[in-house]
Amino acid sequence: LGTRTDIATLLPQLSLLLHMARQEPLGRVLLEAAACGIPVVATDVGGTREIFLRGVADGALLVPKDDAEAARAAVATLLAEPIAARTMGLA
């Protein structure tokens, strides 16, 4: 998509945000997704846990670093349950 200035318009159109960082001091994209009510699947590294301290109750499914199968399962769960995903995103 290149450089965009309309992220606030684009983010709410997402079904979820998948963020598979191996390290994350404090992810701005995670904060932006949460602010837009987007459910998040992210690796449980660094500052991610600080943003989503309670996991699902704060809007994210946290998965272990480098665990593609856990990430796939989390994404599949959210896509299969859109009402639950929306509720989680609004948390």
Short mmCIF file of C-alpha atoms in Angstrom, two decimals, residues 1-7 9-10:
data_model
loop_
_atom_site.label_atom_id
_atom_site.label_comp_id
_atom_site.label_asym_id
_atom_site.label_seq_id
_atom_site.Cartn_x
_atom_site.Cartn_y
_atom_site.Cartn_z
CA LEU A 1 0.00 0.00 0.00
CA GLY A 2 2.97 2.32 0.35
CA THR A 3 2.94 5.33 2.64
CA ARG A 4 -0.59 6.10 3.80
CA THR A 5 -2.09 9.01 5.70
CA ASP A 6 -5.52 7.42 6.09
CA ILE A 7 -4.73 4.66 8.60
CA THR A 9 -9.92 4.90 7.84
CA LEU A 10 -8.19 1.63 6.89
#
